[in-house]
Short mmCIF file of C-alpha atoms in Angstrom, two decimals:
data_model
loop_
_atom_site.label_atom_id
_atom_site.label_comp_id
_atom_site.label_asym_id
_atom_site.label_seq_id
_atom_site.Cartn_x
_atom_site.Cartn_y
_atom_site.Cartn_z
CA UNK G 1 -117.44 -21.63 -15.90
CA UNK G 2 -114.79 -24.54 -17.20
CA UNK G 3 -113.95 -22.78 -19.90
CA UNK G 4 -112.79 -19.76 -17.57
CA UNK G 5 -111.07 -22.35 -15.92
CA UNK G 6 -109.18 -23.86 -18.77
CA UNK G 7 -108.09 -20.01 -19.95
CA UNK G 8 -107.23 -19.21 -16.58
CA UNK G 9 -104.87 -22.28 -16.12
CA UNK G 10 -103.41 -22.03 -19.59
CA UNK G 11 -102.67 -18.01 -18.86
CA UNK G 12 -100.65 -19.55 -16.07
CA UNK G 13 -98.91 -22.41 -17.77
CA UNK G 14 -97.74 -19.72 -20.09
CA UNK G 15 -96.63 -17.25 -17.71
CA UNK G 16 -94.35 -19.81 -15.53
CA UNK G 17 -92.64 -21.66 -18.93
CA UNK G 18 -91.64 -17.55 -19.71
CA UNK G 19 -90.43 -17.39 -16.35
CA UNK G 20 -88.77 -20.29 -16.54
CA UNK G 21 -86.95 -19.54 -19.90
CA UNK G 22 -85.76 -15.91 -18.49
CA UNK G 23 -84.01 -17.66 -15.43
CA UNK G 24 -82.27 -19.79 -17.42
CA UNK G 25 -81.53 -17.33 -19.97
CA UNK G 26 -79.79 -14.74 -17.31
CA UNK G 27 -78.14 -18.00 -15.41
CA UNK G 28 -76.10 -19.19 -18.72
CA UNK G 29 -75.00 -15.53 -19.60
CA UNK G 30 -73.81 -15.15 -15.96
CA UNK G 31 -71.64 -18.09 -16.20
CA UNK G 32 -70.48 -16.66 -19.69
CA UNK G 33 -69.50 -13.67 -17.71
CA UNK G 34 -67.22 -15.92 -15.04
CA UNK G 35 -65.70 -17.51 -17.83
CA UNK G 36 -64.84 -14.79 -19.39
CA UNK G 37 -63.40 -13.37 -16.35
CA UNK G 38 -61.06 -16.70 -15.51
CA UNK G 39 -59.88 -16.27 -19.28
CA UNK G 40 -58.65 -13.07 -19.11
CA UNK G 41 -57.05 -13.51 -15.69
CA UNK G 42 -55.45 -17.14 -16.70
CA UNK G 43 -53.50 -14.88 -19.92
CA UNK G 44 -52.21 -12.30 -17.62
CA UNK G 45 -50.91 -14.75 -15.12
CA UNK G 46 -49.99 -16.74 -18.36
CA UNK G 47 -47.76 -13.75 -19.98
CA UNK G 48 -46.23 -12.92 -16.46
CA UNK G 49 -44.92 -16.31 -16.45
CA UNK G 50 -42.92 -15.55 -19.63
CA UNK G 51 -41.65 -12.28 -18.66
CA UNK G 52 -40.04 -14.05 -15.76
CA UNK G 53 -38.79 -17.16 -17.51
CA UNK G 54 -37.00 -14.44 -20.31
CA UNK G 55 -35.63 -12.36 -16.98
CA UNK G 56 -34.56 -15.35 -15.39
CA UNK G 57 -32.74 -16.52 -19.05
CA UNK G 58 -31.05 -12.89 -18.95
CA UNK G 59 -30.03 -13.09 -15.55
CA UNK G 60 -28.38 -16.73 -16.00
CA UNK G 61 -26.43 -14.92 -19.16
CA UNK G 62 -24.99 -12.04 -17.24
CA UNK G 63 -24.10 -14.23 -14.45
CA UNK G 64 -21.95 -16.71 -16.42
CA UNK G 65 -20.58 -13.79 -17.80
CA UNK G 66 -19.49 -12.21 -14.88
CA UNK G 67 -18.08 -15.25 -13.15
CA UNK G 68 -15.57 -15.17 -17.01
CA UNK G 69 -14.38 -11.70 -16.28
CA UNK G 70 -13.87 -12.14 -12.36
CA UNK G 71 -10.24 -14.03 -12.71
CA UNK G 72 -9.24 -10.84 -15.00
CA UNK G 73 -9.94 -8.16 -12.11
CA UNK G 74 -12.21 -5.82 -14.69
CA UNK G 75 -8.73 -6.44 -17.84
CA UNK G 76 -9.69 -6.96 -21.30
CA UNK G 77 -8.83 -10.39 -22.62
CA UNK G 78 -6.15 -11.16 -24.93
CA UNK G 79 -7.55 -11.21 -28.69
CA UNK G 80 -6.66 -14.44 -30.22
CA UNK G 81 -4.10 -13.31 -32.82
CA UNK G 82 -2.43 -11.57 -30.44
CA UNK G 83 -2.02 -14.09 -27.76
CA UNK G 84 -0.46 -16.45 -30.49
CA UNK G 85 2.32 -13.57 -31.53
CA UNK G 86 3.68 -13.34 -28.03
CA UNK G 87 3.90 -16.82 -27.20
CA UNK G 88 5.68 -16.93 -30.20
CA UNK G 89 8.32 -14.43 -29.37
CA UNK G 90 8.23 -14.81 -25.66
CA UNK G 91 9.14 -17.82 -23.47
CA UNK G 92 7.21 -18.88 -20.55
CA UNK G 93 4.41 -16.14 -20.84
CA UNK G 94 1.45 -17.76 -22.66
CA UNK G 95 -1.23 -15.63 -21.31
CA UNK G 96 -1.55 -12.40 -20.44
CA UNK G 97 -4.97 -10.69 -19.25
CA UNK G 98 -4.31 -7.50 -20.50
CA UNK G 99 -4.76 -6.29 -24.18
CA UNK G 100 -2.25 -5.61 -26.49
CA UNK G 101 -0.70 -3.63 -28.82
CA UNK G 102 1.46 -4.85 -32.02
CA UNK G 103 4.36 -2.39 -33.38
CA UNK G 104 5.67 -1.47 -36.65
CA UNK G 105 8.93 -4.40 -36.26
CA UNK G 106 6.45 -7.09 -34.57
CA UNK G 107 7.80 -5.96 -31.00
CA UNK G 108 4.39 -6.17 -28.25
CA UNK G 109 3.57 -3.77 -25.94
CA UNK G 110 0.43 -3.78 -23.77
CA UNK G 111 -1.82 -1.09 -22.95
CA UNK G 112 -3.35 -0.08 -19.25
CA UNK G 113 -7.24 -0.33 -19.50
CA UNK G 114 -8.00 1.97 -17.54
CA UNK G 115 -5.12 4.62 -16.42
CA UNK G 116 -7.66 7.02 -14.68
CA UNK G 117 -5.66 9.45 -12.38
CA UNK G 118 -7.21 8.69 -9.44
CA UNK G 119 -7.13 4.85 -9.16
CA UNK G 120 -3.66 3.87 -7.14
CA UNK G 121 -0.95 2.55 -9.81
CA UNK G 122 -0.51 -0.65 -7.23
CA UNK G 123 -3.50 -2.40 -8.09
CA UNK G 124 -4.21 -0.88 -11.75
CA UNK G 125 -1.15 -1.70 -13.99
CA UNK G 126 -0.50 -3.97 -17.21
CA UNK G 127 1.71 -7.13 -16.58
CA UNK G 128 4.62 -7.03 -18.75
CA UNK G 129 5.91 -10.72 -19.28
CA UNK G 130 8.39 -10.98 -21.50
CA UNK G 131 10.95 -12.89 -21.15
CA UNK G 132 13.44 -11.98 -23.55
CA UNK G 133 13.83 -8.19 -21.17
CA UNK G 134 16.02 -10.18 -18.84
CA UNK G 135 19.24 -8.89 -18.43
CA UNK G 136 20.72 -12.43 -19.56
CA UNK G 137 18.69 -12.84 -22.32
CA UNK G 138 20.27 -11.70 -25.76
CA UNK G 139 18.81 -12.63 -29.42
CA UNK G 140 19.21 -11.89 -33.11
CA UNK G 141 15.28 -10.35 -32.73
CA UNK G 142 16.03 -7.17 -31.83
CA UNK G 143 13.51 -5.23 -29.82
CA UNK G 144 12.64 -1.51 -30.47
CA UNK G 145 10.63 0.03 -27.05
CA UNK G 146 9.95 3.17 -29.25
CA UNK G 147 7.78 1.53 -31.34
CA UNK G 148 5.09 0.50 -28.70
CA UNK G 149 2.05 2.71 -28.41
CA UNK G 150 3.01 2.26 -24.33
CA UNK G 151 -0.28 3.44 -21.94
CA UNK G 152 -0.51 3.81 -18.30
CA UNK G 153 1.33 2.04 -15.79
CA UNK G 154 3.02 -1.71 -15.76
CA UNK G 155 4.40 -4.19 -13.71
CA UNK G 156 7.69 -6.58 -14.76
CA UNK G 157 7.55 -10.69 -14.86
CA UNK G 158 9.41 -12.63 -15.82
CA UNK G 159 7.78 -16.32 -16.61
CA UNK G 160 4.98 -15.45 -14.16
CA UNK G 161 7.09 -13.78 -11.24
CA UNK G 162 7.63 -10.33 -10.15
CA UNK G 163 10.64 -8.84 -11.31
CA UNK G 164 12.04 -5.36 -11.24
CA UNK G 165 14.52 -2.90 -13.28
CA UNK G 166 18.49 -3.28 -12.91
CA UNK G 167 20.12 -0.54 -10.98
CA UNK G 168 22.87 -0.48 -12.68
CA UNK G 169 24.88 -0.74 -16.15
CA UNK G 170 23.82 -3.67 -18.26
CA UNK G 171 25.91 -5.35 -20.80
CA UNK G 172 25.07 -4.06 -24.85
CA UNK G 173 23.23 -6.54 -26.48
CA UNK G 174 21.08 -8.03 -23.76
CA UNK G 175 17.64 -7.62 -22.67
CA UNK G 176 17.38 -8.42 -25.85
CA UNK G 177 17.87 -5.59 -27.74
CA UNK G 178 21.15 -3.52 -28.57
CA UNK G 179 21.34 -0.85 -26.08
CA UNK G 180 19.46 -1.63 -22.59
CA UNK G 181 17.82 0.36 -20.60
CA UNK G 182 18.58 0.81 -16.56
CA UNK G 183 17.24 2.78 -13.98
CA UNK G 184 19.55 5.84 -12.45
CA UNK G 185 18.98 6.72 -8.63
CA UNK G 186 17.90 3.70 -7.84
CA UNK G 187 13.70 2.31 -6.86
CA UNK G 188 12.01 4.38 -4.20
CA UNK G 189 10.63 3.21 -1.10
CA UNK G 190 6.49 3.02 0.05
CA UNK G 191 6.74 6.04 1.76
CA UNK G 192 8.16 7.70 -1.20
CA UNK G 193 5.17 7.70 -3.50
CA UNK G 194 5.39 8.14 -7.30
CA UNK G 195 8.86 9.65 -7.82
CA UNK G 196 10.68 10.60 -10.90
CA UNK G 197 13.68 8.30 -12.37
CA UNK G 198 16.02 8.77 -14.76
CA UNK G 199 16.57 5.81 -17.77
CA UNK G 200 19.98 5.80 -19.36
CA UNK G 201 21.00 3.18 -22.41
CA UNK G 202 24.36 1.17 -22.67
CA UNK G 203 26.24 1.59 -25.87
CA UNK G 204 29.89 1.99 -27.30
CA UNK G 205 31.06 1.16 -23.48
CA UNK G 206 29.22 4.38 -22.16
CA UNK G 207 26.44 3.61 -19.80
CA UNK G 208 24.45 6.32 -20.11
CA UNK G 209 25.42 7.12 -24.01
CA UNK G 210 21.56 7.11 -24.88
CA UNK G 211 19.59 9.86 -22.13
CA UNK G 212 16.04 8.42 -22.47
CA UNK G 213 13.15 10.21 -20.95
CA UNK G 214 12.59 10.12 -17.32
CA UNK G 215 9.91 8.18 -16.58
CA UNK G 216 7.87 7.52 -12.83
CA UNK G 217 8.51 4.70 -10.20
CA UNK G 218 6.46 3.71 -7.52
CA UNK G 219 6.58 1.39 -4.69
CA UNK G 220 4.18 -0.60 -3.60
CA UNK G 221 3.14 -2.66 -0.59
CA UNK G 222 4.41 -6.40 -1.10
CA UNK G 223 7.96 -6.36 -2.89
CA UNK G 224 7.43 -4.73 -6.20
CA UNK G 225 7.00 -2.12 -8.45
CA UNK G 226 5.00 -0.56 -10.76
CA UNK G 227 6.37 2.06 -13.83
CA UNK G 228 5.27 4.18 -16.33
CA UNK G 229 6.83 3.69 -19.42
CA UNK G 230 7.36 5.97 -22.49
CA UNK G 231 8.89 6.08 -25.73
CA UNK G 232 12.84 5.37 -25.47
CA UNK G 233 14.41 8.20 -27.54
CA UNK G 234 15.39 5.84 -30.64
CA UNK G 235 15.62 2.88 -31.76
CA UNK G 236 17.18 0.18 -30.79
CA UNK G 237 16.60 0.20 -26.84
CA UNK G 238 14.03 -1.68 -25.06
CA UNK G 239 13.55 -1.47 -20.75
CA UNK G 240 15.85 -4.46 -18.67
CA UNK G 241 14.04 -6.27 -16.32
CA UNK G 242 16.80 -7.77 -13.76
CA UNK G 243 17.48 -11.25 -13.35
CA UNK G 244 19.04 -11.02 -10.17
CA UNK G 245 16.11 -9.21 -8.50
CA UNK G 246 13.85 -12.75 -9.08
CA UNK G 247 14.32 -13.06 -5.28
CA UNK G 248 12.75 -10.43 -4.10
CA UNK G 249 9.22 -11.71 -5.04
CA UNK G 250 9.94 -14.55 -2.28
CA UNK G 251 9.99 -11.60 0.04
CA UNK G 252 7.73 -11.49 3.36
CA UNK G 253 5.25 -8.98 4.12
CA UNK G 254 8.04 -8.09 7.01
CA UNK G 255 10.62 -8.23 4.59
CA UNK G 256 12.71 -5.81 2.07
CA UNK G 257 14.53 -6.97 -0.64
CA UNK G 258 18.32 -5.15 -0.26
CA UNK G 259 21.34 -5.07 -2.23
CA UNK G 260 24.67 -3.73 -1.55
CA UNK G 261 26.22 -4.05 -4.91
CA UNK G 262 23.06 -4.46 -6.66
CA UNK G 263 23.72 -7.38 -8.06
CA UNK G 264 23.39 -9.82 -5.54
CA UNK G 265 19.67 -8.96 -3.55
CA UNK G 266 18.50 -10.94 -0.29
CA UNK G 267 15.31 -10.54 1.75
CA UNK G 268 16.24 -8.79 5.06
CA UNK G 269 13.75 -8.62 8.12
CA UNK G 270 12.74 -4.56 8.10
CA UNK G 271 13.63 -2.72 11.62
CA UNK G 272 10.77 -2.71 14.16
CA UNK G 273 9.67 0.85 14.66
CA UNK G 274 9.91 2.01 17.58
CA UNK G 275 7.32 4.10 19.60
CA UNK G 276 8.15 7.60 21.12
CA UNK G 277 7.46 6.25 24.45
CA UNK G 278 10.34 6.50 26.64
CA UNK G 279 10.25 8.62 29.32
CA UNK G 280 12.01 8.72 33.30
CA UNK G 281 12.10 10.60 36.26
CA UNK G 282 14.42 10.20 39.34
CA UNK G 283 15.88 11.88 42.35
CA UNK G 284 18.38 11.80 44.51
CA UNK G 285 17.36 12.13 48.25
CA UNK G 286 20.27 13.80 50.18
CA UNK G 287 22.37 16.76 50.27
CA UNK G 288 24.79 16.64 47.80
CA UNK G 289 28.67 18.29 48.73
CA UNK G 290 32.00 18.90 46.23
CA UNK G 291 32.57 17.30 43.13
CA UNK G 292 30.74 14.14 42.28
CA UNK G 293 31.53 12.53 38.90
CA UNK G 294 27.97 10.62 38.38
CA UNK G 295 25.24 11.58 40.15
CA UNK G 296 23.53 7.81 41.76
CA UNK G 297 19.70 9.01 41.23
CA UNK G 298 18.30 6.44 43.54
CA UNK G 299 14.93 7.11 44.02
CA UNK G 300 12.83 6.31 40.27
CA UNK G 301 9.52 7.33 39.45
CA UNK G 302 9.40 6.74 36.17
CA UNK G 303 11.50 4.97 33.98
CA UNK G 304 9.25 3.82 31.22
CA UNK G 305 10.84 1.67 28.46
CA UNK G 306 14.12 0.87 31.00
CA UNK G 307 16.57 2.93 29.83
CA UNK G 308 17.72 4.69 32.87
CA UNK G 309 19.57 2.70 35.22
CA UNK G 310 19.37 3.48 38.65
CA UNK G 311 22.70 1.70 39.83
CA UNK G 312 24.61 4.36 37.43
CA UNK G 313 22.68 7.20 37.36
CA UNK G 314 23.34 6.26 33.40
CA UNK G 315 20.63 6.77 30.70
CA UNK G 316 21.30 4.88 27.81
CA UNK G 317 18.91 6.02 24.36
CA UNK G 318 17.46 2.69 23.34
CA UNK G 319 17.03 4.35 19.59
CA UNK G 320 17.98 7.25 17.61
CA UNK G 321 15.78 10.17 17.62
CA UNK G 322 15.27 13.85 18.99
CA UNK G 323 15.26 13.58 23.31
CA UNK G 324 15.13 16.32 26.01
CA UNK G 325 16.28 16.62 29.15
CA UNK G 326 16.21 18.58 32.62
CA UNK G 327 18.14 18.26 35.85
CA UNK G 328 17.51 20.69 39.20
CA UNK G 329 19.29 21.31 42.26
CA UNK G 330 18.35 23.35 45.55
CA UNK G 331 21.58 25.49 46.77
CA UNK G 332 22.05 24.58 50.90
CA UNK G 333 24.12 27.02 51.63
CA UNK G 334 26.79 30.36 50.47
CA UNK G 335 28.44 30.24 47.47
CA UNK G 336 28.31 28.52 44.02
CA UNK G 337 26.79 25.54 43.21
CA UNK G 338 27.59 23.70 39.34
CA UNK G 339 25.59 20.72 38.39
CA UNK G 340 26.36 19.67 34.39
CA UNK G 341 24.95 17.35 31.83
CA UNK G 342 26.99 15.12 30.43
CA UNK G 343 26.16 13.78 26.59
CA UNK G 344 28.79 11.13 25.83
CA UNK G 345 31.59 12.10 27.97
CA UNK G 346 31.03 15.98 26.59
CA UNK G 347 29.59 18.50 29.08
CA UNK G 348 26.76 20.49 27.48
CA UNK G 349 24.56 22.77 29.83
CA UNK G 350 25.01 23.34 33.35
CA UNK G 351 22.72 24.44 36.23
CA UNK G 352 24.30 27.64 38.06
CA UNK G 353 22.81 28.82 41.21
CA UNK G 354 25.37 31.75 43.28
CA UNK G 355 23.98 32.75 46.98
CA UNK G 356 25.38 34.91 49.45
CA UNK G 357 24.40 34.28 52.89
CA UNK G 358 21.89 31.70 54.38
CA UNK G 359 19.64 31.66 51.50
CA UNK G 360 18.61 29.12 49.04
CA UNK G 361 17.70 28.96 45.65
CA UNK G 362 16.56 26.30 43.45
CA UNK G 363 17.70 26.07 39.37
CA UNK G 364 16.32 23.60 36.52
CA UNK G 365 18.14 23.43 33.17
CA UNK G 366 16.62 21.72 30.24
CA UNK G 367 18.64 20.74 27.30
CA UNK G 368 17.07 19.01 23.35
CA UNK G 369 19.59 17.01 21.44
CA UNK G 370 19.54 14.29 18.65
CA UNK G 371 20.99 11.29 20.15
CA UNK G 372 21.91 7.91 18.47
CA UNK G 373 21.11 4.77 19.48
CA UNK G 374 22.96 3.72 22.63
CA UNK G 375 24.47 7.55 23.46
CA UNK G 376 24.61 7.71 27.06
CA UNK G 377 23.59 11.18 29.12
CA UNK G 378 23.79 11.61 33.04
CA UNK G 379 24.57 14.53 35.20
CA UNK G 380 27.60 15.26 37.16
CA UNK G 381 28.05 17.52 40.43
CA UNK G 382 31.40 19.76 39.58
CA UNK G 383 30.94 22.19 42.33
CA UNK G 384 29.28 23.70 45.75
CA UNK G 385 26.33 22.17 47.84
CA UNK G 386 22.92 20.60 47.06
CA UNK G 387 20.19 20.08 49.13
CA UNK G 388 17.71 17.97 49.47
CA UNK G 389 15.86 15.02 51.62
CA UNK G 390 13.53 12.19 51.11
CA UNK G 391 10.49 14.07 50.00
CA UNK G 392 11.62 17.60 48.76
CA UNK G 393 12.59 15.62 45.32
CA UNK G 394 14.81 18.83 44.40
CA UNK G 395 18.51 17.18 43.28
CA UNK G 396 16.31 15.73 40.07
CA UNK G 397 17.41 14.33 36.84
CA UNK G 398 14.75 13.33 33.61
CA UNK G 399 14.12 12.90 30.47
CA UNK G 400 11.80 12.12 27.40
CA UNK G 401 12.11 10.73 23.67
CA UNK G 402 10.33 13.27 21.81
CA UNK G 403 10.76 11.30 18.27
CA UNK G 404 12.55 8.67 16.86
CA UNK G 405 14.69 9.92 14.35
CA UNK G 406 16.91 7.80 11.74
CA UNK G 407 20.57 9.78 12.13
#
């Protein structure tokens, strides 16, 4: 009976130490298995942290080199070699952001990135800023404009401000080159768009001895101009950039630059423009007999912008431009009645009414004219008798300004 005991106990002893051992056993490879987990997810989290620093690296790079190109408004820079040639040959223009182009003779030129068709000329150009182009400037290094490869559109400076093309004849030998170029017909205005201008060249006392190809003009918002160039017809001529015309970049936004002998240019205040809103109505309350020189409309209804004047029966056109007119009368009694507007002193249309008997008949004549500032228009009673009281409104004189019109 012990010795059952003893076997039974040691069966047990036996069975809990191989219990023991497999709970330990699965507990250890269980935290293998969390272990392995964390390590897996610690090299993902690990390599994401990587990608970002390299993105945030890149990003850093294209944002220093963005904030280098932003002064240049999308040009190519100068090349190096270049930019040392033309401050060589050029006063006062060290740097240009634009590339360009060397000729045959050493004479720069500089091409238009980007001429696409559709971007406006006024805010896609090259600068050209050379100084030796002025129309004082003359030199032993002649310059030859038909040997630069010459792309797109440009705009003249001269030592950093906006300059423009002579109008007129310039002296041989300037602009530094032998025969200069000017522009015939004059620059356009805003409104004009790109327009078409002839170049002549100055030689052998003929101003237009050389007949270079046209080339285009255009006006733009702010005092200056943009061209395209081409390829003068020989060699030596090279495009004039005018001196005199240095003023005009001091111009206000409400300013032109004018000359009258285009030599001499000023900044002159441009005209206010002037609404199409003028516009009166008036009538004369009584009856009306014989021959009255100006008709005294007394009673106004409208008069807007002022330029009807009750005291004269005057209307006086405040601006130039296209304006109608109508006047009426109401025959009171047999016969003829003659009622005639007058256009600076000259009778032009008349209001005829002829009735027999006691009857009455009413007649309204309108009349279009151009009319320059300050013309003055009323309406004269040459004949018979008008009728009318305080609230028939039928001896009546108005007007409108349909459009204002430069004459």
């Amino acid at each position: 009976m012990l010795s059952l005991c003893i076997q039974v106990f040691a069966v047990l002893v036996v069975c809990a130490a191989d219990t023991d051992n497999r709970d330990i056993s699965y507990t250890f490879r269980a935290w293998d298995m969390v272990d392995q987990r964390l390590q897996e997810q610690l090299a993902v989290v690990y390599k994401e942290m990587e990608s970002l620093k390299h993105e945030q690296v890149v990003m850093k790079q294209k944002q220093e080199a963005l904030s280098q190109a932003l002064p240049y408004c999308s040009q190519k820079p100068i090349d190096t070699d270049v930019e040392m040639n033309l401050t060589s040959l050029q006063t006062g223009s060290s740097h240009l952001p634009y590339t360009l182009t060397q000729g045959e003779d050493g004479v720069e030129g500089s091409g238009e990135v980007d001429s696409g068709a559709d971007l406006d000329p006024c805010f896609h150009y090259t600068v050209l800023d050379q100084a030796w182009r002025a129309t004082n400037y003359s030199t032993k290094n002649v310059a030859c404009d038909n040997r630069v490869q010459w792309k797109g559109w440009y705009r003249l400076f001269y030592r950093g401000k906006t300059i423009q093309m002579p109008e007129r004849c310039v002296r041989k030998e300037m602009c530094g080159t032998h025969a200069p170029l000017w522009l015939v017909g004059g620059h356009p205005r805003v409104r004009d768009g790109v327009v078409t201008r002839k170049v002549c060249g100055h030689w052998r006392d003929n101003c237009c001895l050389f007949k270079s190809p046209p080339i285009q003009v255009k006006a733009c918002r702010g005092n200056y101009y943009v061209y395209k160039f081409v390829k003068p017809v020989a060699c030596h001529l090279a495009y004039c950039a005018d001196i005199n015309t240095l003023v005009c970049g001091k111009c206000k936004k409400s300013e032109s630059c004018v000359s009258r002998d285009k030599i001499t240019w000023l900044c002159e205040k441009n005209p206010m423009r002037v609404k199409a809103n003028i516009h009166f109505f008036a009538t004369y309350p009584a009856n009306i007999s014989g021959k009255v020189n100006k008709i005294v409309y007394r009673k106004v209804y409208v008069n807007q912008g002022g330029a009807f004047d009750s005291r004269s029966g005057i209307f006086r056109a405040p601006v130039s431009g296209v304006y109608q007119f109508f006047f009426s009368t109401q025959t009171g009694g047999s016969g003829q009645t003659n009622l005639w507007l007058v256009v600076n002193n000259y009778w032009v249309a008349m209001s005829h009414s002829n009735v027999q008997g006691s009857n009455s008949v009413g007649n309204l004549s309108t009349y279009m004219t151009t009319l320059r500032k300050g013309a003055t228009v009323y309406v004269t009673h040459n004949s018979g008798r008008s009728w009318a009281n305080s609230a028939s409104n039928t001896i009546a004189f108005g007007g409108s300004l349909l459009m204002v019109r430069k004459i």
